[in-house]
Short mmCIF file of C-alpha atoms and ligand atoms in Angstrom, two decimals:
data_model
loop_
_atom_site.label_atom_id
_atom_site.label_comp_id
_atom_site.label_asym_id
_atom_site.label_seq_id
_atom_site.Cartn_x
_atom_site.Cartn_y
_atom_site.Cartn_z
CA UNK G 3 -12.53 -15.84 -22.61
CA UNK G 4 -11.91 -12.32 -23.80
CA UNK G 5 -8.98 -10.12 -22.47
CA UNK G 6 -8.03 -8.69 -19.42
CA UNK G 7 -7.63 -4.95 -19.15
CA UNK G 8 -5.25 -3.59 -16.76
CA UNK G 9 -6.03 -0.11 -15.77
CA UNK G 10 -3.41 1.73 -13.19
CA UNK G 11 -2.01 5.13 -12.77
CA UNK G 12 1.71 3.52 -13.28
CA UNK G 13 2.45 0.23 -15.18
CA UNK G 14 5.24 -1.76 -13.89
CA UNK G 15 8.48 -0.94 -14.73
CA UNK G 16 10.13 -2.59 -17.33
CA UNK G 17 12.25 -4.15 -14.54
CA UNK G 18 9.55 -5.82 -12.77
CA UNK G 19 7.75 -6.99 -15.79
CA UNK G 20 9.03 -10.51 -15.36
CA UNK G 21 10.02 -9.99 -11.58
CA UNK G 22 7.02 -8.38 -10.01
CA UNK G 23 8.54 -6.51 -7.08
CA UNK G 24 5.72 -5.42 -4.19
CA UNK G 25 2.12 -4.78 -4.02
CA UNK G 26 -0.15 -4.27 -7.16
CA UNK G 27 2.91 -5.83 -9.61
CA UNK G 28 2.69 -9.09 -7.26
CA UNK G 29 -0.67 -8.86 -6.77
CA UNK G 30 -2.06 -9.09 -10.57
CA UNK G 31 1.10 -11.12 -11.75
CA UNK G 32 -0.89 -14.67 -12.16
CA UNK G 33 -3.96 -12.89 -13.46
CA UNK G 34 -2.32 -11.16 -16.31
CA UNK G 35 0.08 -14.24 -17.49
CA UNK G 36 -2.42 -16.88 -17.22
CA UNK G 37 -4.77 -15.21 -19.74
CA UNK G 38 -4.08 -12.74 -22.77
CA UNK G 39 -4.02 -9.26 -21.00
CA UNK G 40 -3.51 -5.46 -21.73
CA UNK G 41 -1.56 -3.42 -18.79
CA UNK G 42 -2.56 0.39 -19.49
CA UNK G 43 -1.27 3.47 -17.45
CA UNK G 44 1.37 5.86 -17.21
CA UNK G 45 5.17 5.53 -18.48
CA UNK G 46 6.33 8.15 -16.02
CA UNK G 47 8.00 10.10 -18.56
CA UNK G 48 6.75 13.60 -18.17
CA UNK G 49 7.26 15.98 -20.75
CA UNK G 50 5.28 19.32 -22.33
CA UNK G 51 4.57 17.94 -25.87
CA UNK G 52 2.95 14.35 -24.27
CA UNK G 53 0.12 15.33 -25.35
CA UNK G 54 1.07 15.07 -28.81
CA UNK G 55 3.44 11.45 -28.42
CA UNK G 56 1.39 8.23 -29.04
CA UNK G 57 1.02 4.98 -26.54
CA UNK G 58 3.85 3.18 -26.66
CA UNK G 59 3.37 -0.81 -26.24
CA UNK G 60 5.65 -3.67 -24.89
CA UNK G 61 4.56 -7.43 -25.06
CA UNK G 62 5.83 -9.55 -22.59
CA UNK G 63 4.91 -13.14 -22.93
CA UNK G 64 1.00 -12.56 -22.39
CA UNK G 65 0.83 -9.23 -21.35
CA UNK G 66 1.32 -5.82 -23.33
CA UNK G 67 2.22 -2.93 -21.59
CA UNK G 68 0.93 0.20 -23.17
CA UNK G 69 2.31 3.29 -21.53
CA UNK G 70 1.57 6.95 -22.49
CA UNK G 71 3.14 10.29 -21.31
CA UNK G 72 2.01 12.90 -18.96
CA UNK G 73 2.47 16.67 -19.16
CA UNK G 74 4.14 18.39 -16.23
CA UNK G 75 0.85 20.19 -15.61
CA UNK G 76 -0.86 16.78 -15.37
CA UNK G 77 1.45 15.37 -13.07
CA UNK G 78 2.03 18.27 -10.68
CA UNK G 79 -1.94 18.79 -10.49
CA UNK G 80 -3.63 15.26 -11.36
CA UNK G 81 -1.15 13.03 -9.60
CA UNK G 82 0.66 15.20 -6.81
CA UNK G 83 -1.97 17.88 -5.90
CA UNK G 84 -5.29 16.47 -6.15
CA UNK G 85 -4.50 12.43 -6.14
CA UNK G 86 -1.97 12.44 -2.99
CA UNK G 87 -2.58 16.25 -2.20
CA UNK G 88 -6.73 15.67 -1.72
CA UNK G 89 -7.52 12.17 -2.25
CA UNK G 90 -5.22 10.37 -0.17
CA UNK G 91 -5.53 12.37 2.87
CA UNK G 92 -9.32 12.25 2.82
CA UNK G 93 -9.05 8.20 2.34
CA UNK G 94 -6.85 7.81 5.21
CA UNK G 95 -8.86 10.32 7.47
CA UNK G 96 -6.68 13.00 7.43
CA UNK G 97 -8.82 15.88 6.25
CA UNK G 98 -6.72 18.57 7.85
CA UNK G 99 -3.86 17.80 5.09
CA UNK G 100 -6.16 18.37 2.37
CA UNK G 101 -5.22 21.08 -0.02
CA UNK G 102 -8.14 21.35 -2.13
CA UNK G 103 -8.58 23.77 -5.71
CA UNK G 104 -11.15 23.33 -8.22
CA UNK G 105 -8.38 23.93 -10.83
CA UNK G 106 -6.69 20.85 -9.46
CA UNK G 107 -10.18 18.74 -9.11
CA UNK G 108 -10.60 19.59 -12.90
CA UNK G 109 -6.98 19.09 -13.70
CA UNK G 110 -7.99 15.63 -11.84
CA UNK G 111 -11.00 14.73 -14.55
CA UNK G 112 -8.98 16.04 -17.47
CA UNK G 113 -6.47 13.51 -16.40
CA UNK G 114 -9.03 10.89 -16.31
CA UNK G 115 -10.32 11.85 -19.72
CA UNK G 116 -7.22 11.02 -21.14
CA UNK G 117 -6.86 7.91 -19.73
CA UNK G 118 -10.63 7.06 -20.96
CA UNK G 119 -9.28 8.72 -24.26
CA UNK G 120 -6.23 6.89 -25.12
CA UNK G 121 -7.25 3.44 -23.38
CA UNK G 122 -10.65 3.19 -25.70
CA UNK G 123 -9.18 2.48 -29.27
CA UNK G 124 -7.03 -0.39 -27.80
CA UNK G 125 -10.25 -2.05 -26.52
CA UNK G 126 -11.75 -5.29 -28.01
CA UNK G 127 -16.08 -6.17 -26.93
CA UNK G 128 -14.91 -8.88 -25.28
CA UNK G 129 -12.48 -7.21 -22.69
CA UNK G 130 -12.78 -7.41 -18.93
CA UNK G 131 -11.49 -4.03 -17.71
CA UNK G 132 -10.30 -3.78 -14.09
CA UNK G 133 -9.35 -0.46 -13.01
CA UNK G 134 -7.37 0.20 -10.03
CA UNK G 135 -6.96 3.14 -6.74
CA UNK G 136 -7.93 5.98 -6.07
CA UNK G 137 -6.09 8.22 -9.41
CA UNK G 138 -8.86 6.99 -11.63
CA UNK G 139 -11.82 7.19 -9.47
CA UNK G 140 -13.88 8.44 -12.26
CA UNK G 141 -12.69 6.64 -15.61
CA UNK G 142 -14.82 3.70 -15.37
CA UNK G 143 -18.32 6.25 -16.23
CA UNK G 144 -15.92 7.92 -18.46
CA UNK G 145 -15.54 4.64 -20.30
CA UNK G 146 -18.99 4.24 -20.37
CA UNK G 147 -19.23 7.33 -21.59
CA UNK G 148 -17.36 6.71 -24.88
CA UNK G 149 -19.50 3.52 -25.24
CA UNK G 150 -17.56 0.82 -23.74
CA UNK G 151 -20.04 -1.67 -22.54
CA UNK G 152 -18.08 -5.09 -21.63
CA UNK G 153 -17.30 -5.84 -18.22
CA UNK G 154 -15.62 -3.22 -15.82
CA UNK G 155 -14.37 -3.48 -12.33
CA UNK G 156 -12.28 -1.03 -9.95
CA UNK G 157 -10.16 -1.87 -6.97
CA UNK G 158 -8.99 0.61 -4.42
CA UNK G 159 -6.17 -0.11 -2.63
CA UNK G 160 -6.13 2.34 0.22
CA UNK G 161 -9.50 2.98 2.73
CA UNK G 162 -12.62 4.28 2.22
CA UNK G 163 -13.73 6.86 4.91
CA UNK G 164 -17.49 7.21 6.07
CA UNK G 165 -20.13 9.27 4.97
CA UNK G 166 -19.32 11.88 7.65
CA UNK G 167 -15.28 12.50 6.84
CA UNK G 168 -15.82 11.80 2.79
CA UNK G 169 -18.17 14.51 2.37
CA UNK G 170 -15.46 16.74 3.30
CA UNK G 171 -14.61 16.42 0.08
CA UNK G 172 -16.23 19.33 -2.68
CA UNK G 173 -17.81 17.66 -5.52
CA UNK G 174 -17.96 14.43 -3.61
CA UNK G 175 -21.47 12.79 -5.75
CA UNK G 176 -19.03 13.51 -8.90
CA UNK G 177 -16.73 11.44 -7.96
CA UNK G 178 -19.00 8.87 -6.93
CA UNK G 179 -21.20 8.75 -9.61
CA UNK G 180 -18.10 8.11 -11.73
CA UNK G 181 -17.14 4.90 -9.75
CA UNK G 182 -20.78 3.88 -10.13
CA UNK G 183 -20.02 3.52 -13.88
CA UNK G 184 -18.25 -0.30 -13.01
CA UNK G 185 -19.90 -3.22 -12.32
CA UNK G 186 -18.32 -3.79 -9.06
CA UNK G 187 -15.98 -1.85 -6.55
CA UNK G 188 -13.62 -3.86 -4.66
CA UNK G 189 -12.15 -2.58 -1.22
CA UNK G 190 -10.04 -4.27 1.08
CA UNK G 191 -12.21 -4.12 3.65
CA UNK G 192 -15.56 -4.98 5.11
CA UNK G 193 -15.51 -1.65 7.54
CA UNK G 194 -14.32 0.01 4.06
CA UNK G 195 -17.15 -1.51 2.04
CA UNK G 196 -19.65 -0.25 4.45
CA UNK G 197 -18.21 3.08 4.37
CA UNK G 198 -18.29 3.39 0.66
CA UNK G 199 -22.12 1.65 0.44
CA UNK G 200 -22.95 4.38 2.99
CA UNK G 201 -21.59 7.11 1.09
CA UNK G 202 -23.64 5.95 -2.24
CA UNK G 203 -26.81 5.65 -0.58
CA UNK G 204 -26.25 9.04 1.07
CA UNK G 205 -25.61 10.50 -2.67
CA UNK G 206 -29.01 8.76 -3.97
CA UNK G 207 -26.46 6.30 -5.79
CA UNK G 208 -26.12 2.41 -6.11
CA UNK G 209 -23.06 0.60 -6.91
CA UNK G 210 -22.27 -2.95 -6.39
CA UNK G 211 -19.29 -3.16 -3.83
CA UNK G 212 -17.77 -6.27 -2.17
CA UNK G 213 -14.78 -6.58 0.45
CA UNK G 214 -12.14 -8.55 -1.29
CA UNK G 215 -8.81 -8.32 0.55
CA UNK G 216 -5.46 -8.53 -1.25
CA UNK G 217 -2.79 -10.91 -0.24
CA UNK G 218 0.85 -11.82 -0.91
CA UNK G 219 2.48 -15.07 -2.32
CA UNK G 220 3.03 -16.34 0.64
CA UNK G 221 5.12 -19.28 -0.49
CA UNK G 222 7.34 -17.13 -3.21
CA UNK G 223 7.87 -14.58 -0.66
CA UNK G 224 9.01 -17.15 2.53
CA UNK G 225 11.62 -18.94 -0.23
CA UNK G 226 13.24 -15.85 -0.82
CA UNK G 227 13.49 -15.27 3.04
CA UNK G 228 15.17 -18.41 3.49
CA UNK G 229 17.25 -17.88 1.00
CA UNK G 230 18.31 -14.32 1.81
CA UNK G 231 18.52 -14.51 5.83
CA UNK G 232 22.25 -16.72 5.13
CA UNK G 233 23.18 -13.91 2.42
CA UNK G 234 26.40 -12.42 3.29
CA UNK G 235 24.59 -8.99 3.18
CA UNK G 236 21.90 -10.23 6.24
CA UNK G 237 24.33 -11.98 8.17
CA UNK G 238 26.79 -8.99 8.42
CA UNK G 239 23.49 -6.77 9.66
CA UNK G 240 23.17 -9.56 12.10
CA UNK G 241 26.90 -9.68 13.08
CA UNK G 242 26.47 -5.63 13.62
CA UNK G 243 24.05 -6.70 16.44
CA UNK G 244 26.32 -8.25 18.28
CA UNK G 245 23.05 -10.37 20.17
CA UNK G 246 20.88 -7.15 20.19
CA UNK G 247 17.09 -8.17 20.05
CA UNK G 248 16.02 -6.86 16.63
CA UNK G 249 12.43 -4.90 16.32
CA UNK G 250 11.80 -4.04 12.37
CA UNK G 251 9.77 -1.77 10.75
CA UNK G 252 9.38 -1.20 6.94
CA UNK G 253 6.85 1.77 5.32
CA UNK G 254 7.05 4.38 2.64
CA UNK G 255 7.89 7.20 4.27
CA UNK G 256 4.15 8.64 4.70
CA UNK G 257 2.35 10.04 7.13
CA UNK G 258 -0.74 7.46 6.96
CA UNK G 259 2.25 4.92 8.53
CA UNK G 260 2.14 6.22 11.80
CA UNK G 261 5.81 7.05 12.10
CA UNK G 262 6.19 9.61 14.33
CA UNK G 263 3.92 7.89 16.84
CA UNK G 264 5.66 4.16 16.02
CA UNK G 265 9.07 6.07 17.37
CA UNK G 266 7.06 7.25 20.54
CA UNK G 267 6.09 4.17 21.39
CA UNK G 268 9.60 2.90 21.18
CA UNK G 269 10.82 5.57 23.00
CA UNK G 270 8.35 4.80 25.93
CA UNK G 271 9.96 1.22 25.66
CA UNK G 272 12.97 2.49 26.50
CA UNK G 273 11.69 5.08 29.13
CA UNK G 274 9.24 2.44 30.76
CA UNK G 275 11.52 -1.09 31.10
CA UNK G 276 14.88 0.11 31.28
CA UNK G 277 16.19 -3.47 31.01
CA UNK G 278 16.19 -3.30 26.97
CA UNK G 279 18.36 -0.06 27.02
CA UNK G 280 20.99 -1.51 24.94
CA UNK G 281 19.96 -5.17 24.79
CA UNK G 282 17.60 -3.95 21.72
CA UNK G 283 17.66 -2.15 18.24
CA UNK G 284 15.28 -0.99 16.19
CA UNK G 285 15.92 -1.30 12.41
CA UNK G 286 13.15 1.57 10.86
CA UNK G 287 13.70 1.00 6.99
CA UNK G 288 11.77 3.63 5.33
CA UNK G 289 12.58 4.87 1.52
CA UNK G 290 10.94 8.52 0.70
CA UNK G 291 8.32 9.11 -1.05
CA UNK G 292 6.24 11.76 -2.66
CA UNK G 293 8.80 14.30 -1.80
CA UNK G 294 6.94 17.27 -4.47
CA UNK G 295 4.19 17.30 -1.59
CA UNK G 296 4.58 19.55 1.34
CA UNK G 297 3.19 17.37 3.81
CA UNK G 298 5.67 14.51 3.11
CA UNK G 299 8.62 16.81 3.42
CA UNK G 300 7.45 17.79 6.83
CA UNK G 301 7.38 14.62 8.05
CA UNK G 302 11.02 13.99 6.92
CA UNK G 303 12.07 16.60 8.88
CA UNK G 304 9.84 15.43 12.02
CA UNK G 305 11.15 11.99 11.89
CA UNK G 306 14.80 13.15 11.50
CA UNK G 307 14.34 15.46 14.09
CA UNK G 308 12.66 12.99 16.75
CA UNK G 309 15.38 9.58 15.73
CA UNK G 310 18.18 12.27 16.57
CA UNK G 311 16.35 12.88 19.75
CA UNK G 312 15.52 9.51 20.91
CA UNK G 313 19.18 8.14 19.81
CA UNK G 314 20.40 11.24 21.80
CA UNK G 315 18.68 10.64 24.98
CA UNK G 316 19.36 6.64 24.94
CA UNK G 317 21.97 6.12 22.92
CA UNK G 318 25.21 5.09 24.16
CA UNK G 319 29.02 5.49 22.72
CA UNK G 320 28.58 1.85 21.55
CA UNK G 321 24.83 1.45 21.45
CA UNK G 322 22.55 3.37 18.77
CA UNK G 323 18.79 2.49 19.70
CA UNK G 324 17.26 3.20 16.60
CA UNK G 325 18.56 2.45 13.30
CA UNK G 326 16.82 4.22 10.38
CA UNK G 327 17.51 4.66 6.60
CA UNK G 328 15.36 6.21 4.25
CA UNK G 329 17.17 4.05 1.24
CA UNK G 330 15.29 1.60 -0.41
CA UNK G 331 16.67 -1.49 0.35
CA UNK G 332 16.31 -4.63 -2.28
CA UNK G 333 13.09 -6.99 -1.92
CA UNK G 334 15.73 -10.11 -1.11
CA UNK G 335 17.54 -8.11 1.80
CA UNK G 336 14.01 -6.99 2.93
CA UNK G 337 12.42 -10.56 3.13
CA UNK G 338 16.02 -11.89 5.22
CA UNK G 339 15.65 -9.05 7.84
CA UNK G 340 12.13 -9.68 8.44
CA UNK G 341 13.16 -13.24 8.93
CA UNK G 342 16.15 -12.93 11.79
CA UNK G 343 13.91 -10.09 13.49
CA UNK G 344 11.97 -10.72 16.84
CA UNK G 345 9.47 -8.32 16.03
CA UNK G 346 7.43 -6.80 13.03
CA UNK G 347 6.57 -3.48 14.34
CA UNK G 348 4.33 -2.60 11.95
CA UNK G 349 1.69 0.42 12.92
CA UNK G 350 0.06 2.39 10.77
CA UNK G 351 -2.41 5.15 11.73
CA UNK G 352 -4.72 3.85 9.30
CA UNK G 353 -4.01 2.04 5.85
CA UNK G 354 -5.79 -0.10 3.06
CA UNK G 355 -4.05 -3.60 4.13
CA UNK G 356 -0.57 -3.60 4.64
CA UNK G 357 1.46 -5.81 2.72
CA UNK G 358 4.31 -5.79 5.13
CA UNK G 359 2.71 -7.26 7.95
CA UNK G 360 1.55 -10.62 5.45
CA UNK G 361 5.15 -10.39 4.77
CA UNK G 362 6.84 -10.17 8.04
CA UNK G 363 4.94 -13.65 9.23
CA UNK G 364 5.82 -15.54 5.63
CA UNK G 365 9.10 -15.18 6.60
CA UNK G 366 9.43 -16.43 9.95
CA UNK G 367 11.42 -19.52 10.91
CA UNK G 368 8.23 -21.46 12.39
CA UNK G 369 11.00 -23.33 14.94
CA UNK G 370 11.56 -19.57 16.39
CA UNK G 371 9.40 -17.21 15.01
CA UNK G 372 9.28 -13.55 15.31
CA UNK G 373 6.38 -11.67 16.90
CA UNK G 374 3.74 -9.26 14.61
CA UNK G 375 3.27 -6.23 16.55
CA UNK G 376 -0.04 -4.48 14.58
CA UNK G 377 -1.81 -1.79 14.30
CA UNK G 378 -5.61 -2.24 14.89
CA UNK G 379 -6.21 0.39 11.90
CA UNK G 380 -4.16 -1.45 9.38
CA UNK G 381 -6.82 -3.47 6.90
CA UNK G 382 -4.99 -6.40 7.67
CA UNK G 383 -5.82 -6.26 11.39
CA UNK G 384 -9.57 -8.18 11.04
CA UNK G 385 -7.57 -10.86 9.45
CA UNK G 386 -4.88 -11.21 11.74
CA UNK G 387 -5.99 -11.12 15.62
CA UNK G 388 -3.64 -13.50 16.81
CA UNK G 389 -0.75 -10.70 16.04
CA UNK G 390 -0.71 -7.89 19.26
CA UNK G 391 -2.51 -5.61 18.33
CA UNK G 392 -2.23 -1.75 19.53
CA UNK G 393 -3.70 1.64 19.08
CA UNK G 394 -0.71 3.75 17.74
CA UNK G 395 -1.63 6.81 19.40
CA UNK G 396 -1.09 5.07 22.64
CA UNK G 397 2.46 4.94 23.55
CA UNK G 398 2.42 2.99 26.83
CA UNK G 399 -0.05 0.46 25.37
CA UNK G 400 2.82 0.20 22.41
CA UNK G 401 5.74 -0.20 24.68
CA UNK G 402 3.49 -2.99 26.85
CA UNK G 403 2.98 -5.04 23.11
CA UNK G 404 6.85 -4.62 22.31
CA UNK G 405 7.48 -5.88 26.06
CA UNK G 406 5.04 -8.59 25.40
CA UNK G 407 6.56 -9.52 22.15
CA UNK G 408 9.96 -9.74 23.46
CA UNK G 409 9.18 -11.77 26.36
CA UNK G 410 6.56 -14.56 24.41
CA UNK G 411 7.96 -17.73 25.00
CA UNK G 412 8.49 -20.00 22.04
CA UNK G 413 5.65 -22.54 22.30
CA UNK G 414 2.94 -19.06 22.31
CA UNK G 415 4.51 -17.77 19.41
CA UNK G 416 4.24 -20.65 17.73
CA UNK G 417 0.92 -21.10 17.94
CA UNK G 418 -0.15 -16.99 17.56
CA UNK G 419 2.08 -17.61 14.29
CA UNK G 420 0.83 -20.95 12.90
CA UNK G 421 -2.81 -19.00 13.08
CA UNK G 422 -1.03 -16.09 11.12
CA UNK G 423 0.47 -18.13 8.96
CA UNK G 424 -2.62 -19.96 8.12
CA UNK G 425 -4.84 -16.83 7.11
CA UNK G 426 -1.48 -15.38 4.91
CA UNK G 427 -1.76 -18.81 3.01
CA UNK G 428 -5.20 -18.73 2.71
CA UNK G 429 -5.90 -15.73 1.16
CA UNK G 430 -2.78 -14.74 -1.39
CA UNK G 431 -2.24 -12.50 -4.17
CA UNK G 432 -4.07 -15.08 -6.38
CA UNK G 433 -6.40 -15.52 -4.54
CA UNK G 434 -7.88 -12.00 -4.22
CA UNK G 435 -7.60 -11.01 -8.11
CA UNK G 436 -9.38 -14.80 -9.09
CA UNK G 437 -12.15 -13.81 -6.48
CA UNK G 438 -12.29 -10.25 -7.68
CA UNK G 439 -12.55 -11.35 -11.45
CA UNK G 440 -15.31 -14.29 -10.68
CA UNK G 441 -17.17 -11.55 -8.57
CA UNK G 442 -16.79 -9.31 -11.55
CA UNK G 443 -17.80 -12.26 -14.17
CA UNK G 444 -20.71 -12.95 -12.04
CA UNK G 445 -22.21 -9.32 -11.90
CA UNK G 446 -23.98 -9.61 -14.89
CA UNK G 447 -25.05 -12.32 -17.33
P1 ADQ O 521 1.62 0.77 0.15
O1 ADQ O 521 1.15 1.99 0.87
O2 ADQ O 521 2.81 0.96 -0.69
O3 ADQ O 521 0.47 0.12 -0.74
P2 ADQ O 521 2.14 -1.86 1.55
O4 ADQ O 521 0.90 -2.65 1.46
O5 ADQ O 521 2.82 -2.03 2.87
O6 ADQ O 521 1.94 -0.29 1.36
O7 ADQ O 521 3.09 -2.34 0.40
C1 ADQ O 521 4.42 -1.91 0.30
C2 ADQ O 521 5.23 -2.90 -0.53
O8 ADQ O 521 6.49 -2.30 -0.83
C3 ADQ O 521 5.52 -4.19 0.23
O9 ADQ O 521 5.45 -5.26 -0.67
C4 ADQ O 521 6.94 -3.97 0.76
O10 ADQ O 521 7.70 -5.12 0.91
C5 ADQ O 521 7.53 -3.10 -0.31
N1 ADQ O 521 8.56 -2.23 0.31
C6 ADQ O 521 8.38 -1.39 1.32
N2 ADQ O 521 9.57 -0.81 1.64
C7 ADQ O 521 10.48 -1.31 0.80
C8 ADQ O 521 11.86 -1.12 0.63
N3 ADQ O 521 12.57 -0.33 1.41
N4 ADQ O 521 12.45 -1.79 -0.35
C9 ADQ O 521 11.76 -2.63 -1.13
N5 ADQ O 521 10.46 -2.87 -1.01
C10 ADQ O 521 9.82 -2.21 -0.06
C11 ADQ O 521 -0.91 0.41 -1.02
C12 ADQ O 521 -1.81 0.62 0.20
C13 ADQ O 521 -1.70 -0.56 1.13
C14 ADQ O 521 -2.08 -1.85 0.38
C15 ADQ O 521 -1.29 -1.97 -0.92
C16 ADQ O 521 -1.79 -3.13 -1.77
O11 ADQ O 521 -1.47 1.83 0.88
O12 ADQ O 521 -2.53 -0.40 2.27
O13 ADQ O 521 -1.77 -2.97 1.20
O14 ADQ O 521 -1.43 -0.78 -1.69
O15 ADQ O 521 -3.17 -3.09 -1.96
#
């Protein structure tokens, strides 16, 4: 069996090379140790002469990690401006943030080029090459382009819109006739595969794409909740409660999370059954990111602005309703909290999967577990219907699912979990990159 080829816009940090931390890094973690593998993407070292510096490589026990530099001129326009300034918006339906320029949409291929340029001369015949989200769109043509002709697969992480938003997007067939260049296009998915299979056709294209949804380690993840929930760090969160219900929610701070609107909700909580006013808290952890684009820093300042006004309208002398950070907060802490909470309130306006929510029910104690509280327009909502799930636009209808979720009694949580719990262990992080590859094996002869 030849190698596998990693392909992402970062690699994981040297940290989390032997202690894969969250999403992709957990995800591909058994793929790329059980077999010889290449991990290729960006160091993110920025600097003007990159250009000019060489790939630097890293083996750790099967995997090397060759990183390469950007120029500030690539990250500001490949990465910030067209990636999370264009690309992510339109992906999460959110055309009205979209701050298109055709210097930035070429900045955007140039980018790619140099991954395609710099990834070629490390490649064996043999290799599979999986390439992965929406930052490299177009390198698996461009590969082809520079005669690579072994195996090549893409995953993207985040949603695929239909025909009628993606076309929104100028130079929309060039992008897709790029991705056409693999051999098969994972999504997460089967509303996003449709999407994307629509959009091809409607561009005179064919591709080969499959709904393959990502997971976590389910068992990994639950041991270190366990282990962390009797920390001394938990239990002094849990002493600060003094018997307070505890709701939890845990997202980059972005605005495909639903943020603004998950506060609303809350709010209407404590507006509509006045009985929780101080019997609950709700711990919002949520560490910033992408502050170089406008539209995140907006959103700080909206979510500062409406905590401070919901904590001022509710909160008491010795009762603050809503706790919120915007620290990160270690993985270990993370996975304890989720485990002494009563609710996961996890509801994004629209996203790829959402890890959290896989997490949130690994953790629970399955004597007394906590209730998933879900967004129907998370990709992990087909997957998980036994969890309450709400449209975040609708506050009442969230403050109803909280109510409900507060009031289950033990023996129907048990059961909406053991379901939950069943489908989390099902499908894992290994799970999803050995289907991916054996779909990927099995495109061609
Ligand atoms: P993200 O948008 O980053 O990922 P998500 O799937 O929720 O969203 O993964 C976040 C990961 O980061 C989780 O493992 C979580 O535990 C961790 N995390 C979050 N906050 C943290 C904190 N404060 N401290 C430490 N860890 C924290 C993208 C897509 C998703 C898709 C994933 C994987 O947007 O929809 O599920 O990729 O495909």
């Amino acid at each position: 069996m030849g190698r596998l080829i990693v392909v992402s816009n970062r690699t994981p940090a040297p940290g989390e090379r032997t202690q894969p931390a969250g999403g992709l890094t957990v995800g591909l973690y058994d793929a790329v140790q059980t077999r010889d593998s290449l991990w290729f993407g960006w160091s993110g070292e920025q600097d003007d002469d990159a250009m000019e510096h060489p790939v630097t490589e890293e083996r750790v026990g099967n995997v090397t990690y060759a990183t390469f530099d950007m120029t500030p001129r690539q990250y500001d326009r490949f990465y910030l401006n067209f990636s999370n300034g264009v690309l992510w918006p339109l992906c999460h339906y959110r055309t009205q943030l979209m701050r298109y320029t055709r210097e930035d949409c070429e900045a955007y291929y140039e980018a790619n080029a140099v991954f395609a340029d710099r990834l070629v001369p490390l490649l064996k015949e043999d290799d599979t090459i999986w390439i992965h989200d929406y930052h490299l769109f177009p390198l698996g043509q461009m590969l082809r382009d520079r005669g690579v002709t072994g195996r090549i697969g893409f995953f993207l992480h985040i949603p695929f819109p239909p025909w009628s938003v993606a076309r929104l997007l100028p130079q929309l067939k060039r992008l897709l006739e790029g991705l056409a260049g693999c051999d098969k296009i994972g999504v997460q998915t089967p509303e996003d595969a449709q999407n994307l299979r629509g959009c091809f056709e409607a561009s005179g294209l064919t591709a080969d794409v499959e709904a393959v949804p990502i997971g976590i380690d389910p068992i990994r993840f639950r041991q270190q909740a366990i282990e962390s929930a009797s920390a001394e760090e938990v239990e002094q969160i849990v002493d600060s409660l003094v018997g307070k219900r505890l709701i939890i929610g845990v997202d980059r701070l972005d605005y495909s999370k639903g943020l603004p609107e998950r506060m609303r909700g809350y709010e209407m909580l404590l507006k509509n059954y006045p009985e929780y006013r101080g019997k609950v808290t709700f711990l919002q952890i949520t560490p910033v990111s992408r502050t170089g684009v406008e539209s995140y820093r907006l959103l700080k300042e909206e979510l500062d602005g409406l905590v401070g006004t919901i904590n001022g309208a509710y909160g008491t002398p010795d009762w603050v309703s809503i706790r919120y950070t915007t620290w990160p907060i270690s993985r270990n802490v993370l996975a304890g909290l989720y485990r002494v909470s009563d609710v996961g309130y996890i509801t994004p306006l629209r996203d790829g999967m959402n890890l959290v929510a896989k997490e949130f029910v690994a953790a629970q104690d399955s004597k007394d577990p906590g209730v998933l509280v879900l967004s129907r327009f998370a990709g992990a909502a087909p997957e998980m219907p036994e969890a309450l799930q709400v449209n975040p636009l609708d506050a009442e209808g969230m403050a109803d699912a909280l109510h409900a979720a507060l009031t289950m009694d033990v023996e129907t949580r048990h059961k909406a979990w053991s379901a939950l719990y069943g489908e989390v262990s099902r499908n894992t992080a290994g799970s999803w990159a050995k289907q991916f590859l054996d779909s990927l094996e099995a495109s061609r002869p």
